[in-house]
Amino acid sequence: MFFDILPRVGLKPKDYILKFILPASVISLLLLILGITYFSGYTRLVVLFLPLLLMGSAIGYPYIELDSQRQKINERLHIFITKFGVLSITDLDRKELMHLLATEKEELGQLATESHKIFVLIKRWNQSLAESCRFLANRSPSSQFGDFLDRMAYSIDSGQELKEFLHGEQDIVMEDYGEFYKRAIYTLDTFKEMYVSAVTSVSFFVTFAIIAPFLLPYDFVTMVTVALLGFVLIEVLLVYAIKSRLPYDRLWHTGEKPTKIDLKLKKWLIISVIGTVLFTLFLLWGKFIGEIPQIMKIPYQIIFALGMSPLAIGGYFAQREENLVIRKEFNFPDFLRSLGDSVSAKGGGMTDSLEYLSSNDFGPLTKDLEGLYKRVSIRVNSQKAWRYFGYDTCSYMIQLFSEMFERCTFLGGNAGVAAHMIGKNFRKIINLRKAKYQSVSQFSGIMYGLAGGMALTLYASAGVANMVNGLYTSLDIPDTMISIVNIITPEDFSLIAYLIYGVLVIYSIVSGYLIKLMDGGHYQVSLMHFVIMLWVASIVGYIAEVMTGSLLGTSLPI
């Protein structure tokens, strides 16, 4: 039943009708009246389509919200099961354990809300943990999480210890998460194909818009502008679709204060922006005002690419730091297992174990371990020391899992068991990320190729249009045919060429952002991808313009 879904997304039928259905119905009725009364033709169809879209959105909202909650649960299930398993080996009772999980909203997201529901059932409704899990399993948006709750309820009823059950569930849930992650990568591959197909199709549409005014009674600039705006709109919609389906898997930390690396990247970003502004202004002044001969010979595509090139500096340094963070993540499980074994062997000597391990080589992580040892040895606040260690590594995963380890040992849990559990799950996540990085790397190459292909197609089409236009202007056209034949002025051709290049610039911006959206890395790296794609598009566009002009005996009037 439709109304059975509403409680699962936190809505009462009355609130849903008053907040969604009723406003949508009123607005839709007003749009219908306005469309029938004041509009006609295609405009009326567009206006009359809006009520259908609005009502469809209102009716489909519960399903969309339910799917969103399912996605949020599945994408953080690996963090939940690891944290749940690690905390279960402490001396916390079950009610306190669920309360602690319910407070971790930043780490667990929707799963913190689900944990809070279990806690409320235990505390306020005097339900056992098994009864609460069984009750929530039938109402969970995620089938994977529901199956986990069913298994937990059965194991508790059968008398199995909670920590034994959760220890055995680590492999099961992590395997389910691995399948979810692989499906997400497969979906990502599907979106890559859609993105390539959409960009290619719209490129041909823009090409048609450049040629069509010679055959149909349409304005050149209007046709090209509409086609290019459609291209930008489709790009934005595709980015939104990809973003909504990608699992939450960020690389960079979420610290409250910027770390030294954050400040360093910010410094290089400011230098890049200032350098870009000054260099671009100098090139524009030299070409259009100062009329420096050497700069005036440079085509406008190369001028703009040169002006934007300093942005690659900030992107390069961000890429370098990002690679270090990835290497730190590869070393973290080995460090944590060594630390857990050492602490267990020494009976709780965390400081001594850190002192010994910080003198060993753990690659880029070694410097951060030295800082961790210095903070822990002061014995002021161990929790903050581990938190700052996670921030200093700049890794979101190290930030989360190192705080899990610290919380477990602080509450009396076995350091060796916790370290092995965290390290094992951490290693599985890293291996899954390798497949994602490889997929994104392949997509990056495709995007660079598309940038060159688009530039070649669009500038070649513009060259052909200029040749046809020159042929028309050289003919002695009778007065009766002048109204039928379209002729483009040099000013319009200049505007069309600039519009084409503007779309290539927008494509480079969107594609650079999309690459970092997919791999979850630092968005400043997208500046480097933007500059590289801009150079590819600029060089290929200029070469296509020159070759088209030499082959067809024309040149764009720029």
XYZ file of C-alpha atoms in Angstrom:
558
model
C 0.000 0.000 0.000
C 1.110 3.520 -0.771
C 0.418 4.904 2.725
C 2.468 2.117 4.306
C 5.584 3.772 2.885
C 4.967 7.109 4.626
C 5.922 5.999 8.180
C 9.142 4.509 6.808
C 10.220 7.953 5.572
C 9.049 9.768 8.716
C 5.758 11.172 7.375
C 2.212 10.896 8.652
C -0.540 10.611 6.004
C -2.097 13.864 7.211
C 1.220 15.763 7.053
C 1.994 14.304 3.642
C -1.340 15.465 2.217
C -1.094 18.941 3.769
C 2.575 19.570 2.965
C 2.909 17.917 -0.448
C -0.305 16.852 -2.172
C -2.460 19.895 -1.326
C 0.112 22.599 -2.309
C 0.983 20.691 -5.491
C -2.696 20.384 -6.396
C -3.373 24.084 -5.877
C -0.332 25.200 -7.885
C -1.123 22.690 -10.643
C -4.716 23.991 -10.895
C -3.469 27.574 -11.169
C -0.990 26.589 -13.876
C -3.736 24.802 -15.816
C -5.955 27.899 -15.703
C -3.098 30.189 -16.744
C -2.003 27.844 -19.537
C -5.467 27.501 -21.034
C -6.318 31.209 -20.658
C -3.167 33.106 -21.615
C -0.992 30.790 -23.728
C -1.269 29.012 -27.044
C 0.736 26.725 -29.318
C 3.941 25.152 -28.012
C 4.077 27.537 -25.060
C 0.729 26.238 -23.842
C 1.969 22.659 -24.043
C 5.012 23.544 -21.944
C 2.877 25.331 -19.327
C 0.368 22.466 -19.222
C 3.188 19.954 -18.786
C 4.335 21.646 -15.560
C 1.291 20.525 -13.492
C 1.933 16.916 -14.493
C 5.563 17.247 -13.475
C 4.613 18.905 -10.172
C 1.996 16.310 -9.231
C 4.272 13.477 -10.265
C 6.997 14.850 -7.999
C 4.581 15.176 -5.057
C 3.257 11.633 -5.490
C 6.699 10.142 -6.081
C 8.382 11.946 -3.160
C 7.968 9.063 -0.641
C 9.498 6.600 -3.097
C 12.373 8.970 -3.874
C 13.000 9.576 -0.165
C 12.849 5.852 0.587
C 15.398 5.133 -2.134
C 17.595 7.953 -0.816
C 17.529 6.478 2.694
C 18.369 3.045 1.305
C 21.346 4.526 -0.529
C 22.541 6.367 2.592
C 22.318 3.200 4.687
C 24.111 0.958 2.207
C 26.946 3.388 1.530
C 27.905 3.610 5.239
C 27.103 0.083 6.326
C 30.798 -0.823 6.382
C 31.526 1.979 8.849
C 28.552 0.953 10.996
C 29.453 -2.734 11.244
C 33.097 -1.938 11.997
C 32.216 0.564 14.718
C 29.506 -1.700 16.137
C 31.880 -4.657 16.227
C 34.725 -2.683 17.792
C 32.534 -1.138 20.494
C 30.949 -4.491 21.303
C 34.244 -5.796 22.745
C 34.119 -3.089 25.440
C 32.248 -3.222 28.748
C 29.268 -1.180 27.495
C 25.814 -2.715 27.945
C 23.548 -3.062 24.928
C 21.454 0.015 25.627
C 24.482 2.260 26.045
C 26.015 0.734 22.951
C 22.987 1.640 20.816
C 22.883 5.116 22.374
C 26.535 5.666 21.469
C 25.897 4.591 17.876
C 22.860 6.901 17.718
C 25.032 9.923 18.567
C 27.524 9.325 15.721
C 25.494 11.212 13.108
C 28.490 12.594 11.227
C 30.072 9.169 10.799
C 26.992 6.980 10.352
C 24.440 9.340 8.806
C 21.116 7.544 8.305
C 22.365 4.540 10.275
C 22.640 6.765 13.359
C 18.935 7.507 12.936
C 18.174 3.780 12.648
C 20.253 3.125 15.786
C 18.318 5.837 17.610
C 15.059 4.048 16.734
C 16.398 0.855 18.311
C 17.537 2.804 21.380
C 14.080 4.387 21.780
C 12.390 0.981 21.520
C 14.700 -0.384 24.225
C 14.534 2.561 26.621
C 11.006 3.923 26.281
C 9.054 0.881 25.153
C 10.970 -1.668 27.275
C 11.653 -3.898 24.286
C 14.603 -6.245 24.222
C 17.366 -5.710 21.699
C 16.210 -8.752 19.726
C 12.589 -7.538 19.610
C 13.683 -4.042 18.601
C 15.892 -5.361 15.810
C 13.153 -7.641 14.508
C 10.634 -4.781 14.581
C 12.937 -2.405 12.711
C 14.116 -5.040 10.203
C 10.646 -5.191 8.634
C 10.586 -1.400 8.241
C 14.140 -0.668 7.132
C 14.565 0.940 3.678
C 17.624 -1.243 3.083
C 17.201 -4.975 2.623
C 20.864 -5.516 3.538
C 20.492 -3.712 6.852
C 17.154 -5.474 7.471
C 18.781 -8.872 6.924
C 21.558 -7.933 9.344
C 19.019 -6.962 12.023
C 17.130 -10.237 11.508
C 20.328 -12.238 11.930
C 21.242 -10.278 15.047
C 17.788 -10.807 16.589
C 17.974 -14.551 15.929
C 21.486 -14.886 17.362
C 20.570 -12.967 20.538
C 17.452 -15.094 21.062
C 19.535 -18.229 20.631
C 21.863 -17.102 23.451
C 24.928 -16.066 21.444
C 27.033 -13.261 22.832
C 26.626 -9.971 20.934
C 30.365 -9.476 20.453
C 30.748 -13.013 19.078
C 27.918 -12.422 16.626
C 29.308 -9.069 15.483
C 32.782 -10.512 15.104
C 31.400 -13.158 12.781
C 29.272 -10.615 10.912
C 32.238 -8.504 9.858
C 33.029 -10.645 6.817
C 29.345 -11.040 5.864
C 28.501 -7.337 5.968
C 31.771 -6.298 4.374
C 31.110 -8.766 1.567
C 27.643 -7.248 1.089
C 29.207 -3.789 1.069
C 31.755 -4.977 -1.477
C 28.943 -6.127 -3.773
C 27.180 -2.788 -3.272
C 30.412 -0.940 -4.081
C 31.005 -3.027 -7.213
C 27.449 -2.351 -8.367
C 28.085 1.357 -7.820
C 31.231 1.143 -9.964
C 29.242 -0.708 -12.625
C 26.624 2.056 -12.459
C 29.459 4.540 -12.782
C 30.611 2.778 -15.948
C 27.060 2.990 -17.278
C 26.952 6.712 -16.565
C 30.296 7.107 -18.311
C 28.836 5.575 -21.435
C 25.757 7.793 -21.106
C 27.980 10.847 -20.660
C 30.048 10.013 -23.738
C 26.924 9.300 -25.800
C 25.194 12.493 -24.655
C 28.231 14.690 -25.332
C 28.739 13.124 -28.766
C 25.058 13.444 -29.685
C 24.809 17.043 -28.570
C 28.023 17.867 -30.442
C 26.407 16.636 -33.646
C 23.305 18.636 -32.779
C 25.418 21.772 -32.412
C 27.026 20.943 -35.752
C 23.571 20.669 -37.290
C 22.605 24.007 -35.722
C 25.595 25.624 -37.452
C 24.719 24.191 -40.882
C 20.898 24.167 -40.690
C 20.297 27.932 -41.189
C 21.605 27.583 -44.745
C 18.753 25.176 -45.417
C 15.989 26.435 -43.132
C 14.756 29.958 -42.352
C 16.385 30.268 -38.932
C 18.750 32.831 -37.470
C 22.330 31.557 -37.210
C 23.244 33.055 -33.860
C 19.934 32.040 -32.278
C 20.235 28.436 -33.463
C 23.825 28.082 -32.271
C 23.059 29.766 -28.931
C 20.077 27.481 -28.253
C 22.106 24.392 -29.181
C 25.008 25.390 -26.948
C 22.696 26.196 -24.018
C 21.114 22.767 -24.488
C 24.583 21.225 -24.398
C 25.404 22.960 -21.104
C 22.032 21.954 -19.611
C 22.519 18.292 -20.504
C 26.009 18.342 -18.986
C 24.687 19.764 -15.713
C 21.847 17.210 -15.583
C 24.266 14.348 -16.175
C 26.555 15.577 -13.406
C 23.576 15.760 -11.030
C 22.477 12.234 -11.997
C 25.973 10.841 -11.430
C 26.316 12.654 -8.106
C 22.983 11.298 -6.825
C 23.969 7.684 -7.586
C 27.565 7.660 -6.378
C 28.166 6.118 -2.918
C 29.562 8.354 -0.207
C 33.285 7.648 -0.335
C 35.324 10.756 0.286
C 39.097 10.826 0.558
C 39.801 14.118 2.349
C 39.273 14.652 6.077
C 36.420 16.616 7.675
C 38.301 18.461 10.402
C 36.855 21.530 12.068
C 40.066 23.506 11.582
C 42.347 23.524 8.539
C 45.518 21.469 8.879
C 48.977 22.548 7.749
C 48.390 20.818 4.420
C 45.028 22.569 4.020
C 46.700 25.936 4.628
C 49.464 25.006 2.199
C 46.944 24.106 -0.510
C 44.991 27.278 0.182
C 48.189 29.307 -0.222
C 48.918 27.720 -3.595
C 45.308 28.213 -4.647
C 45.500 31.936 -3.877
C 48.818 32.184 -5.748
C 47.262 30.367 -8.725
C 44.201 32.611 -8.826
C 46.227 35.815 -8.511
C 48.670 34.590 -11.166
C 45.795 33.697 -13.478
C 44.140 37.105 -13.100
C 47.360 39.055 -13.625
C 48.600 36.922 -16.529
C 45.209 36.983 -18.268
C 44.941 40.772 -17.898
C 48.456 41.171 -19.283
C 47.698 38.991 -22.321
C 44.407 40.780 -23.020
C 46.095 44.165 -22.680
C 48.917 43.112 -24.982
C 46.543 41.780 -27.647
C 43.793 44.421 -27.673
C 45.204 47.593 -26.063
C 49.000 47.591 -26.076
C 49.015 45.743 -29.400
C 52.286 43.938 -28.679
C 53.196 42.230 -32.006
C 54.279 38.937 -30.453
C 51.043 38.634 -28.432
C 48.806 39.803 -31.275
C 49.969 36.865 -33.370
C 48.736 34.388 -30.746
C 45.200 33.075 -31.505
C 42.477 33.733 -28.974
C 42.212 30.026 -27.990
C 45.873 29.891 -26.999
C 45.628 33.318 -25.309
C 42.853 32.091 -23.020
C 44.568 28.749 -22.330
C 47.791 30.582 -21.438
C 45.875 32.900 -19.110
C 44.246 29.962 -17.284
C 47.447 27.908 -17.029
C 48.536 29.209 -13.573
C 45.491 27.451 -12.109
C 47.286 24.171 -12.764
C 49.808 25.094 -10.060
C 47.220 24.833 -7.272
C 45.812 21.664 -8.845
C 49.262 20.081 -9.132
C 50.116 20.567 -5.454
C 46.688 19.270 -4.436
C 47.235 16.191 -6.625
C 50.622 15.602 -5.016
C 49.175 15.791 -1.490
C 46.263 13.580 -2.518
C 48.666 10.883 -3.707
C 50.411 11.051 -0.331
C 47.091 10.619 1.472
C 46.358 7.502 -0.612
C 49.782 6.102 0.298
C 49.104 6.837 3.970
C 45.911 4.824 3.755
C 47.833 1.859 2.315
C 50.181 1.934 5.339
C 47.569 2.536 8.039
C 46.243 -1.069 8.464
C 49.777 -2.423 8.979
C 50.513 0.258 11.564
C 47.264 -0.328 13.444
C 47.701 -4.102 13.629
C 51.271 -3.649 14.851
C 50.078 -1.170 17.470
C 47.260 -3.439 18.653
C 49.555 -6.448 18.994
C 52.156 -4.369 20.820
C 49.642 -2.874 23.260
C 48.132 -6.314 23.966
C 51.568 -7.823 24.564
C 52.615 -5.019 26.920
C 49.318 -4.981 28.811
C 48.124 -1.503 27.867
C 51.355 0.397 27.186
C 49.973 2.666 24.434
C 52.639 5.366 24.807
C 55.556 2.927 24.767
C 54.123 1.126 21.742
C 53.674 4.380 19.857
C 57.219 5.450 20.722
C 58.596 2.230 19.265
C 56.406 2.263 16.132
C 57.002 5.942 15.379
C 60.675 5.167 14.908
C 59.862 2.603 12.205
C 59.248 3.381 8.553
C 55.565 3.553 7.570
C 56.125 5.666 4.487
C 54.369 9.067 4.424
C 52.490 8.068 7.602
C 55.678 8.125 9.715
C 55.696 11.886 10.261
C 52.072 11.833 11.429
C 52.869 8.969 13.822
C 55.607 11.056 15.388
C 53.075 13.823 15.997
C 50.627 11.309 17.478
C 53.252 9.960 19.865
C 54.180 13.460 21.048
C 50.535 14.333 21.774
C 49.775 11.033 23.524
C 52.964 11.203 25.623
C 51.825 14.530 27.107
C 48.844 12.608 28.604
C 46.466 15.574 28.415
C 43.671 14.290 26.183
C 44.139 10.992 24.346
C 40.893 11.373 22.392
C 41.943 14.738 20.938
C 45.415 13.386 20.193
C 43.953 10.639 17.992
C 41.485 13.044 16.420
C 44.269 15.438 15.437
C 46.253 12.485 14.120
C 43.368 11.678 11.762
C 43.149 15.309 10.672
C 46.907 15.573 10.094
C 46.856 12.577 7.762
C 44.120 14.402 5.789
C 42.421 11.012 5.243
C 38.738 10.666 6.060
C 39.023 6.899 6.480
C 42.037 7.148 8.813
C 40.177 9.859 10.731
C 37.154 7.577 11.269
C 38.908 4.297 12.006
C 41.635 5.712 14.249
C 38.951 7.341 16.418
C 37.147 3.968 16.571
C 40.323 2.340 17.849
C 40.911 5.048 20.429
C 37.308 4.906 21.675
C 37.479 1.126 22.024
C 40.724 1.130 24.014
C 39.492 4.051 26.151
C 36.367 2.057 27.090
C 38.414 -1.000 28.038
C 38.283 -3.020 24.825
C 41.042 -5.384 23.718
C 43.423 -3.346 21.556
C 44.650 -6.353 19.581
C 41.176 -7.577 18.639
C 40.027 -4.052 17.748
C 43.134 -3.359 15.648
C 42.797 -6.583 13.659
C 39.081 -6.028 13.076
C 39.585 -2.430 11.917
C 42.684 -3.231 9.861
C 41.002 -6.101 8.042
C 37.951 -4.033 7.080
C 40.140 -1.039 6.210
C 42.173 -3.164 3.812
C 39.006 -4.398 2.079
C 37.831 -0.817 1.553
C 41.211 0.159 0.091
C 41.072 -2.750 -2.352
C 37.600 -1.657 -3.467
C 38.856 1.874 -3.978
C 41.597 0.652 -6.299
C 38.953 -0.501 -8.777
C 37.233 2.872 -8.549
C 40.465 4.798 -9.108
C 41.187 2.678 -12.183
C 37.700 3.316 -13.567
C 37.978 7.063 -12.974
C 41.434 7.110 -14.578
C 39.992 5.521 -17.713
C 37.154 8.030 -17.690
C 39.648 10.890 -17.443
C 41.325 9.725 -20.639
C 37.940 9.526 -22.361
C 37.138 13.082 -21.286
C 40.433 14.384 -22.666
C 39.681 12.645 -25.961
C 36.154 14.095 -26.019
C 37.552 17.591 -25.502
C 39.683 17.229 -28.617
C 36.919 15.514 -30.593
C 34.394 18.234 -29.764
C 36.819 20.986 -30.711
C 37.586 19.291 -34.048
C 33.907 18.722 -34.863
C 32.632 22.175 -33.921
C 35.417 24.197 -35.543
C 35.313 22.066 -38.695
C 31.556 22.669 -38.903
C 32.083 26.389 -38.463
C 34.688 26.320 -41.251
C 32.299 24.520 -43.598
C 29.574 27.023 -42.749
C 31.969 29.886 -43.497
C 32.838 28.325 -46.859
C 29.155 27.947 -47.795
C 28.506 31.503 -46.656
C 31.365 32.758 -48.818
C 29.973 30.829 -51.773
C 26.557 32.444 -51.293
C 28.015 35.936 -51.050
C 30.026 35.442 -54.269
C 26.964 34.444 -56.289
C 24.748 36.877 -58.129
C 21.526 35.999 -56.302
C 18.265 37.345 -57.787
C 16.200 39.658 -55.632
C 13.440 37.046 -55.393
C 15.849 34.576 -53.723
C 17.454 36.926 -51.204
C 14.680 36.341 -48.654
C 15.184 32.566 -48.909
C 18.973 32.337 -48.754
C 20.571 33.064 -45.373
C 23.893 34.891 -45.328
C 25.998 35.279 -42.187
C 27.789 38.538 -41.456
C 31.439 38.473 -40.313
C 30.331 39.781 -36.896
C 27.933 36.841 -36.478
C 30.652 34.392 -37.472
C 32.975 35.888 -34.867
C 30.264 35.537 -32.221
C 29.597 31.910 -33.222
C 33.303 31.074 -32.962
C 33.489 32.626 -29.490
C 30.353 30.729 -28.428
C 31.888 27.463 -29.605
C 35.021 28.108 -27.599
C 32.928 29.139 -24.590
C 31.202 25.746 -24.640
C 34.575 24.011 -24.774
C 35.618 25.996 -21.706
C 32.419 25.019 -19.867
C 32.937 21.389 -20.878
C 36.454 21.498 -19.420
C 35.182 22.977 -16.145
C 32.358 20.460 -15.744
C 34.522 17.490 -16.725
C 37.304 18.495 -14.323
C 34.764 18.741 -11.503
C 33.178 15.425 -12.496
C 36.497 13.564 -12.296
C 37.017 14.585 -8.671
C 33.356 13.980 -7.883
C 33.777 10.382 -9.010
C 36.982 9.542 -7.151
C 36.028 11.486 -3.992
C 39.316 13.385 -3.885
C 40.199 17.025 -3.240
C 38.245 19.322 -5.554
C 41.240 21.601 -6.034
C 42.768 18.879 -8.233
C 39.976 19.564 -10.733
C 41.819 22.795 -11.643
C 44.653 20.755 -13.107
C 42.247 18.591 -15.123
C 40.473 21.753 -16.295
C 43.699 23.317 -17.570
C 44.810 20.121 -19.340
C 41.439 19.697 -21.084
C 41.372 23.386 -21.957
C 44.779 23.084 -23.635
C 43.663 19.976 -25.541
C 40.500 21.732 -26.751
C 42.364 24.956 -27.586
C 45.167 23.329 -29.566
C 42.859 20.960 -31.456
C 40.378 23.785 -32.098
C 43.058 26.082 -33.473
C 44.558 23.351 -35.655
C 41.089 22.422 -36.941
C 40.405 26.081 -37.716
C 43.671 26.479 -39.610
C 43.377 23.198 -41.503
C 39.753 23.859 -42.442
C 40.709 27.303 -43.695
C 43.612 25.971 -45.771
C 41.610 23.078 -47.231
C 38.466 25.080 -47.977
C 40.163 28.368 -48.724
C 38.405 30.212 -45.882
C 39.156 31.380 -42.370
C 36.908 32.390 -39.521
C 36.764 36.182 -39.165
C 38.205 36.538 -35.682
